[in-house]
C-alpha positions as protocol buffer text, in pm:
chain_id: "A"
residue {
  index: 1
  type: MET
  ca { x: 23244 y: 14565 z: 14565 }
}
residue {
  index: 2
  type: GLY
  ca { x: 22876 y: 14707 z: 14520 }
}
residue {
  index: 3
  type: GLY
  ca { x: 22599 y: 14670 z: 14648 }
}
residue {
  index: 4
  type: TYR
  ca { x: 22468 y: 14367 z: 14523 }
}
residue {
  index: 5
  type: ALA
  ca { x: 22558 y: 13977 z: 14627 }
}
residue {
  index: 6
  type: THR
  ca { x: 22735 y: 13788 z: 14351 }
}
residue {
  index: 7
  type: GLY
  ca { x: 22466 y: 13682 z: 14092 }
}
residue {
  index: 8
  type: GLU
  ca { x: 22210 y: 13916 z: 14159 }
}
residue {
  index: 9
  type: VAL
  ca { x: 22290 y: 14120 z: 13882 }
}
residue {
  index: 10
  type: PHE
  ca { x: 22345 y: 13813 z: 13669 }
}
residue {
  index: 11
  type: PHE
  ca { x: 21989 y: 13674 z: 13727 }
}
residue {
  index: 12
  type: VAL
  ca { x: 21876 y: 14039 z: 13651 }
}
residue {
  index: 13
  type: SER
  ca { x: 22008 y: 14042 z: 13304 }
}
residue {
  index: 14
  type: GLN
  ca { x: 21909 y: 13678 z: 13260 }
}
residue {
  index: 15
  type: ALA
  ca { x: 21578 y: 13784 z: 13334 }
}
residue {
  index: 16
  type: LEU
  ca { x: 21558 y: 14073 z: 13096 }
}
residue {
  index: 17
  type: GLY
  ca { x: 21718 y: 13883 z: 12813 }
}
residue {
  index: 18
  type: LEU
  ca { x: 22038 y: 14065 z: 12852 }
}
residue {
  index: 19
  type: ARG
  ca { x: 22361 y: 13889 z: 12766 }
}
residue {
  index: 20
  type: HIS
  ca { x: 22549 y: 13802 z: 13112 }
}
residue {
  index: 21
  type: SER
  ca { x: 22890 y: 13834 z: 13015 }
}
residue {
  index: 22
  type: HIS
  ca { x: 23108 y: 14114 z: 13184 }
}
residue {
  index: 23
  type: LEU
  ca { x: 23165 y: 14244 z: 12823 }
}
residue {
  index: 24
  type: ASP
  ca { x: 22777 y: 14229 z: 12756 }
}
residue {
  index: 25
  type: ALA
  ca { x: 22634 y: 14358 z: 13057 }
}
residue {
  index: 26
  type: GLY
  ca { x: 22738 y: 14640 z: 13286 }
}
residue {
  index: 27
  type: GLY
  ca { x: 22602 y: 14536 z: 13644 }
}
residue {
  index: 28
  type: TYR
  ca { x: 22980 y: 14523 z: 13731 }
}
residue {
  index: 29
  type: SER
  ca { x: 22976 y: 14912 z: 13649 }
}
residue {
  index: 30
  type: TYR
  ca { x: 22652 y: 14968 z: 13820 }
}
residue {
  index: 31
  type: ASP
  ca { x: 22808 y: 14769 z: 14166 }
}
residue {
  index: 32
  type: GLN
  ca { x: 23104 y: 15006 z: 14128 }
}
residue {
  index: 33
  type: LYS
  ca { x: 22908 y: 15332 z: 14090 }
}
residue {
  index: 34
  type: GLN
  ca { x: 22588 y: 15279 z: 14289 }
}
residue {
  index: 35
  type: LYS
  ca { x: 22588 y: 15193 z: 14686 }
}
residue {
  index: 36
  type: GLY
  ca { x: 22255 y: 15144 z: 14743 }
}
residue {
  index: 37
  type: LYS
  ca { x: 21995 y: 14818 z: 14671 }
}
residue {
  index: 38
  type: ASP
  ca { x: 21754 y: 15001 z: 14428 }
}
residue {
  index: 39
  type: ALA
  ca { x: 21603 y: 14702 z: 14202 }
}
residue {
  index: 40
  type: ALA
  ca { x: 21395 y: 14968 z: 14015 }
}
residue {
  index: 41
  type: GLN
  ca { x: 21722 y: 15187 z: 13949 }
}
residue {
  index: 42
  type: ALA
  ca { x: 21948 y: 14875 z: 13852 }
}
residue {
  index: 43
  type: VAL
  ca { x: 21724 y: 14725 z: 13634 }
}
residue {
  index: 44
  type: GLU
  ca { x: 21686 y: 15077 z: 13442 }
}
residue {
  index: 45
  type: PHE
  ca { x: 22033 y: 15121 z: 13458 }
}
residue {
  index: 46
  type: LEU
  ca { x: 22065 y: 14755 z: 13270 }
}
residue {
  index: 47
  type: VAL
  ca { x: 21871 y: 14802 z: 13012 }
}
residue {
  index: 48
  type: GLN
  ca { x: 21992 y: 15153 z: 12938 }
}
residue {
  index: 49
  type: ASP
  ca { x: 22337 y: 15018 z: 12911 }
}
residue {
  index: 50
  type: GLU
  ca { x: 22275 y: 14752 z: 12717 }
}
residue {
  index: 51
  type: LYS
  ca { x: 22122 y: 14948 z: 12428 }
}
residue {
  index: 52
  type: ALA
  ca { x: 22446 y: 15201 z: 12451 }
}
residue {
  index: 53
  type: ARG
  ca { x: 22650 y: 14874 z: 12432 }
}
residue {
  index: 54
  type: VAL
  ca { x: 22476 y: 14677 z: 12161 }
}
residue {
  index: 55
  type: PHE
  ca { x: 22520 y: 15044 z: 11961 }
}
residue {
  index: 56
  type: LEU
  ca { x: 22916 y: 15072 z: 12041 }
}
residue {
  index: 57
  type: THR
  ca { x: 22987 y: 14768 z: 11977 }
}
residue {
  index: 58
  type: SER
  ca { x: 22801 y: 14754 z: 11644 }
}
residue {
  index: 59
  type: MET
  ca { x: 22994 y: 15050 z: 11567 }
}
residue {
  index: 60
  type: VAL
  ca { x: 23311 y: 14811 z: 11616 }
}
residue {
  index: 61
  type: SER
  ca { x: 23470 y: 14975 z: 11918 }
}
residue {
  index: 62
  type: CYS
  ca { x: 23586 y: 14873 z: 12236 }
}
residue {
  index: 63
  type: LEU
  ca { x: 23394 y: 14893 z: 12514 }
}
residue {
  index: 64
  type: PHE
  ca { x: 23691 y: 15022 z: 12738 }
}
residue {
  index: 65
  type: ALA
  ca { x: 23600 y: 15339 z: 12514 }
}
residue {
  index: 66
  type: ARG
  ca { x: 23226 y: 15371 z: 12611 }
}
residue {
  index: 67
  type: GLU
  ca { x: 23357 y: 15680 z: 12856 }
}
residue {
  index: 68
  type: VAL
  ca { x: 23475 y: 15866 z: 12533 }
}
residue {
  index: 69
  type: TYR
  ca { x: 23248 y: 15756 z: 12283 }
}
residue {
  index: 70
  type: LYS
  ca { x: 22896 y: 15884 z: 12457 }
}
residue {
  index: 71
  type: GLU
  ca { x: 22583 y: 15926 z: 12232 }
}
residue {
  index: 72
  type: ALA
  ca { x: 22678 y: 16303 z: 12159 }
}
residue {
  index: 73
  type: ALA
  ca { x: 23044 y: 16189 z: 12037 }
}
residue {
  index: 74
  type: LEU
  ca { x: 22879 y: 15901 z: 11834 }
}
residue {
  index: 75
  type: ALA
  ca { x: 22635 y: 16113 z: 11644 }
}
residue {
  index: 76
  type: ASP
  ca { x: 22902 y: 16391 z: 11566 }
}
residue {
  index: 77
  type: CYS
  ca { x: 23075 y: 16107 z: 11405 }
}
residue {
  index: 78
  type: LEU
  ca { x: 22778 y: 15975 z: 11223 }
}
residue {
  index: 79
  type: ASN
  ca { x: 22708 y: 16314 z: 11073 }
}
residue {
  index: 80
  type: ALA
  ca { x: 23052 y: 16372 z: 11003 }
}
residue {
  index: 81
  type: VAL
  ca { x: 23038 y: 16076 z: 10741 }
}
residue {
  index: 82
  type: GLY
  ca { x: 22705 y: 16129 z: 10624 }
}
residue {
  index: 83
  type: TYR
  ca { x: 22481 y: 15927 z: 10837 }
}
residue {
  index: 84
  type: ARG
  ca { x: 22275 y: 16231 z: 10974 }
}
residue {
  index: 85
  type: ASN
  ca { x: 21933 y: 15978 z: 10996 }
}
residue {
  index: 86
  type: LEU
  ca { x: 22137 y: 15733 z: 11195 }
}
residue {
  index: 87
  type: ALA
  ca { x: 22258 y: 15989 z: 11455 }
}
residue {
  index: 88
  type: GLU
  ca { x: 21914 y: 16101 z: 11499 }
}
residue {
  index: 89
  type: ASN
  ca { x: 21799 y: 15788 z: 11580 }
}
residue {
  index: 90
  type: MET
  ca { x: 22065 y: 15575 z: 11756 }
}
residue {
  index: 91
  type: ASP
  ca { x: 21806 y: 15527 z: 12045 }
}
residue {
  index: 92
  type: SER
  ca { x: 21553 y: 15317 z: 11817 }
}
residue {
  index: 93
  type: VAL
  ca { x: 21826 y: 15140 z: 11629 }
}
residue {
  index: 94
  type: ALA
  ca { x: 22018 y: 15045 z: 11910 }
}
residue {
  index: 95
  type: GLY
  ca { x: 21638 y: 14898 z: 12045 }
}
residue {
  index: 96
  type: GLY
  ca { x: 21654 y: 14741 z: 11720 }
}
residue {
  index: 97
  type: PHE
  ca { x: 22006 y: 14599 z: 11717 }
}
residue {
  index: 98
  type: ARG
  ca { x: 21900 y: 14463 z: 12084 }
}
residue {
  index: 99
  type: THR
  ca { x: 21581 y: 14287 z: 11965 }
}
residue {
  index: 100
  type: CYS
  ca { x: 21763 y: 14098 z: 11665 }
}
residue {
  index: 101
  type: ALA
  ca { x: 21993 y: 13983 z: 11908 }
}
residue {
  index: 102
  type: GLY
  ca { x: 21775 y: 13831 z: 12112 }
}
residue {
  index: 103
  type: LYS
  ca { x: 21621 y: 13636 z: 11859 }
}
residue {
  index: 104
  type: CYS
  ca { x: 21942 y: 13525 z: 11623 }
}
residue {
  index: 105
  type: GLY
  ca { x: 22142 y: 13415 z: 11951 }
}
């Protein structure tokens, strides 16, 4: 499939404190798109992907829609319903969600 053997992405996800279900970590997506074995790039992808997934699921969106609801589209949606502050701070809010999820469960 990708550049990583089965289990490598799972291990990295766990080492970072990220959840490991295929619904909760995008390691499979990275493997589908990337050909090399650049560990730093894989870790950066997992961290950024986790933030995006946590935010998107907090918006009660299906992860199949993540290619449609990129950050700009989410900001437009939030602004349209009056959540300007949230739209302007999605990255830090997503980081807070991730921190809370790690502590809560």
